[in-house]
């Protein structure tokens, strides 16, 4: 029996809806062996998740998800970073500051569009400092402006829509370097969402691998079996570790924890389990 895991989850420390402890409890109740908490631009939820994991007998790895500028943006996951590394903490703080600079600009855009929304409406949805568009989307639903969060993205918040405002992002190389400098392992998240064909992805991922990328999120709910197989081949050629992540953000928001595991489980190589074991052993120091 292969052991179920999920290396890409979000809690209310960023834009997920559950507390880290609730999220870990759900994962444990589903029988997961291991999980990683990968909030956007923060590791603030990791300690609580760790403690819940220790109580419930599930391995909880420390993680974070960074956004980087690339034809729009791509995402880099970082596992096992040294959370007391001053430079990495400063890096994360800068990313969150950029989020806080962007939020009032998106609110101003919405107000220009005739939507009566205030910063407090968003703050009610985001408890942490890593405010994001999903918090704004939830505020728009609560105010009755939109029927669903998806509608909020489709009408206002998605890239190219009228209330979208970008933020200053690091380059992918900078994101990978920041993770590595803090003794973490960098993984390219959901390569199927980068917007490149398989040939172009091969070139990009090979370049990232030379710059210290450690893994590739081969198994992701939105990836087809054929695409996952292609990404697995790319891992073999570049020496990257294939990982699986659901990108769950809480009940009722997209997919549940370990989504994709039923479909991809048989394709996951032993190497991935060994890598998780290694990360779990290393966790004392991070
Ligand atoms: P932000 O970090 O503020 O740029 O918001 C990005 C987050 O918003 C992602 O992690 C998803 O949770 C969500 N998101 C981004 N684009 C969409 C979309 N088109 N539809 C629904 N949710 C989205
Ligand atoms: Fe998110
Ligand atoms: Fe992502
Ligand atoms: Zn994510």
CSV table of C-alpha atoms and ligand atoms in Angstrom, one decimal:
chain,number,residue,atom,x,y,z
A,1,UNK,CA,0.0,0.0,0.0
A,2,UNK,CA,1.4,3.3,-1.0
A,3,UNK,CA,1.2,6.0,1.6
A,4,UNK,CA,-0.9,9.0,0.8
A,5,UNK,CA,0.5,12.5,1.0
A,6,UNK,CA,0.0,16.1,-0.1
A,7,UNK,CA,2.8,18.6,-0.4
A,8,UNK,CA,0.8,21.7,-1.4
A,9,UNK,CA,-1.9,23.0,1.0
A,10,UNK,CA,-3.0,26.5,2.2
A,11,UNK,CA,-4.3,27.6,5.5
A,12,UNK,CA,-5.8,30.9,6.8
A,13,UNK,CA,-2.2,32.0,7.5
A,14,UNK,CA,-2.6,33.0,3.8
A,15,UNK,CA,-5.6,32.5,1.6
A,16,UNK,CA,-6.9,29.1,2.8
A,17,UNK,CA,-10.1,29.1,4.9
A,18,UNK,CA,-9.1,26.7,7.7
A,19,UNK,CA,-6.7,27.3,10.6
A,20,UNK,CA,-3.5,25.2,10.2
A,21,UNK,CA,-4.7,22.9,13.0
A,22,UNK,CA,-8.1,22.3,11.3
A,23,UNK,CA,-6.4,21.6,8.0
A,24,UNK,CA,-3.9,19.1,9.5
A,25,UNK,CA,-6.8,17.5,11.4
A,26,UNK,CA,-8.7,17.0,8.1
A,27,UNK,CA,-5.6,15.5,6.4
A,28,UNK,CA,-5.1,13.2,9.4
A,29,UNK,CA,-8.8,12.1,9.3
A,30,UNK,CA,-8.4,11.3,5.6
A,31,UNK,CA,-5.6,9.0,6.5
A,32,UNK,CA,-2.7,11.0,5.0
A,33,UNK,CA,0.8,9.9,6.0
A,34,UNK,CA,2.5,13.2,5.3
A,35,UNK,CA,1.6,16.8,4.2
A,36,UNK,CA,3.3,20.1,3.8
A,37,UNK,CA,1.8,23.5,4.6
A,38,UNK,CA,2.7,25.8,1.8
A,39,UNK,CA,1.1,29.2,2.4
A,40,UNK,CA,1.7,32.1,0.1
A,41,UNK,CA,4.7,34.2,1.3
A,42,UNK,CA,4.5,33.1,4.9
A,43,UNK,CA,5.6,30.3,7.2
A,44,UNK,CA,3.5,31.7,10.1
A,45,UNK,CA,1.2,28.7,10.2
A,46,UNK,CA,3.9,26.1,10.3
A,47,UNK,CA,4.4,25.9,14.0
A,48,UNK,CA,0.7,25.4,14.7
A,49,UNK,CA,0.5,22.8,11.9
A,50,UNK,CA,3.5,21.0,13.3
A,51,UNK,CA,2.0,20.7,16.8
A,52,UNK,CA,-1.3,19.4,15.4
A,53,UNK,CA,0.7,16.9,13.3
A,54,UNK,CA,2.6,15.7,16.3
A,55,UNK,CA,-0.6,15.2,18.2
A,56,UNK,CA,-2.4,13.4,15.4
A,57,UNK,CA,0.4,11.3,14.1
A,58,UNK,CA,0.9,12.8,10.6
A,59,UNK,CA,4.2,14.1,9.2
A,60,UNK,CA,3.9,17.9,8.7
A,61,UNK,CA,6.6,19.5,6.6
A,62,UNK,CA,7.4,23.1,6.6
A,63,UNK,CA,6.7,24.8,3.3
A,64,UNK,CA,6.0,28.1,1.6
A,65,UNK,CA,4.8,29.1,-1.9
A,66,UNK,CA,6.5,32.1,-3.6
A,67,UNK,CA,5.3,33.9,-6.7
A,68,UNK,CA,7.8,34.9,-9.3
A,69,UNK,CA,7.5,37.1,-12.4
A,70,UNK,CA,7.4,35.0,-15.6
A,71,UNK,CA,5.0,35.8,-18.5
A,72,UNK,CA,2.6,36.9,-15.7
A,73,UNK,CA,3.7,34.7,-12.9
A,74,UNK,CA,4.8,31.2,-11.9
A,75,UNK,CA,5.0,29.7,-8.4
A,76,UNK,CA,7.9,28.1,-6.6
A,77,UNK,CA,7.4,26.0,-3.5
A,78,UNK,CA,10.0,25.9,-0.8
A,79,UNK,CA,10.3,23.0,1.7
A,80,UNK,CA,12.3,22.8,4.9
A,81,UNK,CA,13.6,26.4,4.9
A,82,UNK,CA,15.3,27.5,8.0
A,83,UNK,CA,12.5,29.6,9.4
A,84,UNK,CA,14.9,31.7,11.6
A,85,UNK,CA,17.1,32.7,8.6
A,86,UNK,CA,17.1,36.5,8.8
A,87,UNK,CA,17.5,37.0,5.0
A,88,UNK,CA,14.7,34.6,4.2
A,89,UNK,CA,12.4,36.2,6.7
A,90,UNK,CA,13.2,39.6,5.2
A,91,UNK,CA,12.5,38.2,1.7
A,92,UNK,CA,9.0,37.0,2.9
A,93,UNK,CA,8.3,40.3,4.6
A,94,UNK,CA,9.0,42.2,1.3
A,95,UNK,CA,6.6,39.9,-0.5
A,96,UNK,CA,3.9,40.6,2.1
A,97,UNK,CA,4.6,44.3,2.0
A,98,UNK,CA,4.0,44.2,-1.8
A,99,UNK,CA,0.7,42.5,-1.1
A,100,UNK,CA,-0.3,45.2,1.3
A,101,UNK,CA,0.6,47.9,-1.2
A,102,UNK,CA,-1.5,46.3,-3.9
A,103,UNK,CA,-4.7,45.7,-1.9
A,104,UNK,CA,-5.7,49.4,-1.6
A,105,UNK,CA,-5.0,49.9,-5.3
A,106,UNK,CA,-7.4,47.0,-6.2
A,107,UNK,CA,-10.0,48.4,-3.8
A,108,UNK,CA,-9.6,51.8,-5.4
A,109,UNK,CA,-10.2,50.2,-8.9
A,110,UNK,CA,-13.3,48.5,-7.6
A,111,UNK,CA,-14.6,51.8,-6.2
A,112,UNK,CA,-14.0,53.4,-9.5
A,113,UNK,CA,-16.1,50.7,-11.0
A,114,UNK,CA,-18.9,51.6,-8.6
A,115,UNK,CA,-18.4,48.8,-6.1
A,116,UNK,CA,-18.8,50.1,-2.5
A,117,UNK,CA,-16.1,48.2,-0.7
A,118,UNK,CA,-13.6,49.2,2.0
A,119,UNK,CA,-10.4,47.9,3.3
A,120,UNK,CA,-12.2,46.7,6.5
A,121,UNK,CA,-14.3,44.4,4.3
A,122,UNK,CA,-11.2,42.6,3.1
A,123,UNK,CA,-9.5,42.6,6.5
A,124,UNK,CA,-12.5,40.7,7.9
A,125,UNK,CA,-11.6,37.9,5.5
A,126,UNK,CA,-7.8,37.8,6.1
A,127,UNK,CA,-6.5,37.4,9.5
A,128,UNK,CA,-2.8,37.1,8.6
A,129,UNK,CA,-0.6,39.6,6.8
A,130,UNK,CA,-0.5,37.8,3.5
A,131,UNK,CA,-3.6,39.3,2.0
A,132,UNK,CA,-4.5,38.2,-1.5
A,133,UNK,CA,-7.1,38.3,-4.2
A,134,UNK,CA,-9.1,35.4,-2.7
A,135,UNK,CA,-9.8,37.6,0.4
A,136,UNK,CA,-11.0,40.4,-1.8
A,137,UNK,CA,-13.2,37.8,-3.7
A,138,UNK,CA,-14.7,36.6,-0.4
A,139,UNK,CA,-15.5,40.2,0.6
A,140,UNK,CA,-17.2,40.8,-2.7
A,141,UNK,CA,-19.4,37.7,-2.1
A,142,UNK,CA,-20.2,38.7,1.4
A,143,UNK,CA,-21.2,42.2,0.2
A,144,UNK,CA,-23.5,40.5,-2.4
A,145,UNK,CA,-21.6,42.1,-5.3
A,146,UNK,CA,-20.7,38.6,-6.7
A,147,UNK,CA,-22.5,35.3,-6.4
A,148,UNK,CA,-19.3,33.3,-6.0
A,149,UNK,CA,-15.6,33.8,-5.6
A,150,UNK,CA,-15.1,32.5,-9.1
A,151,UNK,CA,-17.4,35.1,-10.4
A,152,UNK,CA,-15.3,37.8,-8.6
A,153,UNK,CA,-12.2,36.5,-10.3
A,154,UNK,CA,-13.9,36.2,-13.7
A,155,UNK,CA,-15.5,39.7,-13.5
A,156,UNK,CA,-12.9,41.7,-11.6
A,157,UNK,CA,-9.8,40.1,-10.2
A,158,UNK,CA,-8.2,37.7,-12.7
A,159,UNK,CA,-5.2,39.0,-14.6
A,160,UNK,CA,-6.5,41.3,-17.3
A,161,UNK,CA,-9.8,42.1,-15.6
A,162,UNK,CA,-10.6,45.6,-14.6
A,163,UNK,CA,-9.7,45.5,-10.8
A,164,UNK,CA,-6.5,43.4,-11.3
A,165,UNK,CA,-3.3,45.1,-10.1
A,166,UNK,CA,0.0,43.3,-10.3
A,167,UNK,CA,2.7,43.5,-7.7
A,168,UNK,CA,6.4,43.7,-7.9
A,169,UNK,CA,7.7,40.1,-7.9
A,170,UNK,CA,11.1,38.5,-7.7
A,171,UNK,CA,12.4,36.6,-10.7
A,172,UNK,CA,12.2,32.8,-10.6
A,173,UNK,CA,16.0,32.7,-10.1
A,174,UNK,CA,15.8,35.0,-7.1
A,175,UNK,CA,13.0,32.9,-5.6
A,176,UNK,CA,15.0,29.7,-6.1
A,177,UNK,CA,18.1,31.3,-4.6
A,178,UNK,CA,16.3,32.7,-1.6
A,179,UNK,CA,14.9,29.2,-0.8
A,180,UNK,CA,18.3,27.6,-1.3
A,181,UNK,CA,20.1,30.2,0.8
A,182,UNK,CA,17.8,29.3,3.7
A,183,UNK,CA,18.7,25.6,3.3
A,184,UNK,CA,15.3,24.8,1.7
A,185,UNK,CA,14.4,22.7,-1.4
A,186,UNK,CA,12.8,24.6,-4.3
A,187,UNK,CA,10.0,23.0,-6.4
A,188,UNK,CA,8.3,24.4,-9.5
A,189,UNK,CA,4.6,24.3,-8.6
A,190,UNK,CA,1.9,23.3,-11.1
A,191,UNK,CA,4.0,23.4,-14.3
A,192,UNK,CA,0.8,23.0,-16.2
A,193,UNK,CA,-0.2,26.5,-15.2
A,194,UNK,CA,2.9,28.2,-16.4
A,195,UNK,CA,1.4,28.7,-19.9
A,196,UNK,CA,4.1,26.9,-21.9
A,197,UNK,CA,4.1,23.9,-24.1
A,198,UNK,CA,6.1,20.8,-23.2
A,199,UNK,CA,9.1,21.7,-25.3
A,200,UNK,CA,9.4,25.2,-23.8
A,201,UNK,CA,8.8,23.8,-20.3
A,202,UNK,CA,11.7,21.4,-20.9
A,203,UNK,CA,14.1,24.3,-21.6
A,204,UNK,CA,12.8,26.4,-18.7
A,205,UNK,CA,12.9,23.6,-16.2
A,206,UNK,CA,16.3,22.4,-17.3
A,207,UNK,CA,17.6,26.0,-16.8
A,208,UNK,CA,16.0,26.1,-13.3
A,209,UNK,CA,17.5,22.7,-12.5
A,210,UNK,CA,20.9,24.1,-13.3
A,211,UNK,CA,20.2,26.9,-10.9
A,212,UNK,CA,19.4,24.6,-8.0
A,213,UNK,CA,15.7,23.6,-8.4
A,214,UNK,CA,15.1,20.4,-6.5
A,215,UNK,CA,11.8,19.1,-7.7
A,216,UNK,CA,8.8,19.5,-10.0
A,217,UNK,CA,5.1,19.3,-9.0
A,218,UNK,CA,4.4,16.6,-11.6
A,219,UNK,CA,1.2,15.4,-10.0
A,220,UNK,CA,-1.4,18.2,-9.7
A,221,UNK,CA,-5.2,17.8,-10.0
A,222,UNK,CA,-5.5,19.9,-13.1
A,223,UNK,CA,-2.7,18.0,-14.9
A,224,UNK,CA,-3.8,15.3,-17.4
A,225,UNK,CA,-2.2,11.8,-17.1
A,226,UNK,CA,-0.4,12.5,-20.4
A,227,UNK,CA,1.0,15.8,-19.1
A,228,UNK,CA,2.1,14.2,-15.8
A,229,UNK,CA,3.9,11.4,-17.7
A,230,UNK,CA,5.7,14.0,-19.8
A,231,UNK,CA,6.7,15.9,-16.6
A,232,UNK,CA,7.9,12.6,-15.1
A,233,UNK,CA,10.1,12.1,-18.1
A,234,UNK,CA,11.5,15.7,-17.7
A,235,UNK,CA,12.3,14.9,-14.0
A,236,UNK,CA,14.3,11.8,-15.1
A,237,UNK,CA,16.3,13.9,-17.6
A,238,UNK,CA,17.0,16.7,-15.2
A,239,UNK,CA,17.4,14.9,-11.9
A,240,UNK,CA,14.4,16.6,-10.3
A,241,UNK,CA,12.2,14.9,-7.7
A,242,UNK,CA,8.6,14.5,-8.8
A,243,UNK,CA,6.1,15.7,-6.2
A,244,UNK,CA,2.3,15.7,-5.7
A,245,UNK,CA,0.3,18.6,-4.4
A,246,UNK,CA,-3.4,19.3,-4.4
A,247,UNK,CA,-3.3,23.1,-3.8
A,248,UNK,CA,-6.3,22.8,-1.5
A,249,UNK,CA,-7.5,26.0,0.1
A,250,UNK,CA,-10.2,24.7,2.4
A,251,UNK,CA,-13.7,23.0,2.2
A,252,UNK,CA,-15.8,24.4,-0.6
A,253,UNK,CA,-12.9,26.1,-2.2
A,254,UNK,CA,-11.7,24.0,-5.0
A,255,UNK,CA,-10.2,20.6,-4.4
A,256,UNK,CA,-9.8,18.6,-1.1
A,257,UNK,CA,-6.5,17.6,0.4
A,258,UNK,CA,-4.7,14.9,-1.5
A,259,UNK,CA,-6.8,15.5,-4.6
A,260,UNK,CA,-5.2,13.7,-7.5
A,261,UNK,CA,-3.8,11.0,-5.4
A,262,UNK,CA,-6.3,8.3,-6.5
A,263,UNK,CA,-5.4,9.0,-10.2
A,264,UNK,CA,-1.7,9.6,-9.8
A,265,UNK,CA,-0.8,7.2,-6.9
A,266,UNK,CA,0.3,4.3,-9.2
A,267,UNK,CA,2.6,6.7,-11.1
A,268,UNK,CA,4.5,8.1,-8.1
A,269,UNK,CA,8.0,6.6,-7.9
A,270,UNK,CA,9.7,5.3,-4.7
A,271,UNK,CA,12.1,8.2,-5.0
A,272,UNK,CA,9.4,10.6,-4.0
A,273,UNK,CA,8.6,8.7,-0.8
A,274,UNK,CA,12.3,8.6,0.0
A,275,UNK,CA,12.6,12.3,-0.5
A,276,UNK,CA,9.7,12.9,1.9
A,277,UNK,CA,11.4,10.7,4.4
A,278,UNK,CA,14.5,12.7,4.1
A,279,UNK,CA,12.6,16.0,4.5
A,280,UNK,CA,10.9,14.6,7.6
A,281,UNK,CA,14.2,13.6,9.2
A,282,UNK,CA,15.7,17.0,8.4
A,283,UNK,CA,12.7,18.8,10.0
A,284,UNK,CA,14.4,19.2,13.4
A,285,UNK,CA,16.4,22.1,12.0
A,286,UNK,CA,13.6,23.9,10.2
B,1,LIG,P1,-2.7,36.6,-5.2
B,1,LIG,O1,-1.8,35.8,-4.4
B,1,LIG,O2,-3.3,37.7,-4.4
B,1,LIG,O3,-2.2,37.1,-6.5
B,1,LIG,O4,-3.9,35.6,-5.5
B,1,LIG,C1,-3.6,34.4,-6.1
B,1,LIG,C2,-4.5,33.3,-5.6
B,1,LIG,O5,-5.9,33.6,-6.0
B,1,LIG,C3,-4.2,31.9,-6.1
B,1,LIG,O6,-3.3,31.3,-5.2
B,1,LIG,C4,-5.5,31.3,-6.1
B,1,LIG,O7,-5.9,30.9,-4.7
B,1,LIG,C5,-6.5,32.4,-6.5
B,1,LIG,N1,-6.7,32.6,-7.9
B,1,LIG,C6,-5.9,33.1,-8.8
B,1,LIG,N2,-6.4,33.2,-10.0
B,1,LIG,C7,-7.7,32.7,-9.9
B,1,LIG,C8,-8.7,32.5,-10.8
B,1,LIG,N3,-8.7,32.9,-12.1
B,1,LIG,N4,-9.9,31.9,-10.3
B,1,LIG,C9,-10.0,31.6,-9.0
B,1,LIG,N5,-9.0,31.7,-8.1
B,1,LIG,C10,-7.8,32.3,-8.6
B,2,LIG,FE1,-3.9,30.6,-3.1
B,3,LIG,FE1,0.2,28.3,-6.9
B,4,LIG,ZN1,-1.0,27.1,-3.9
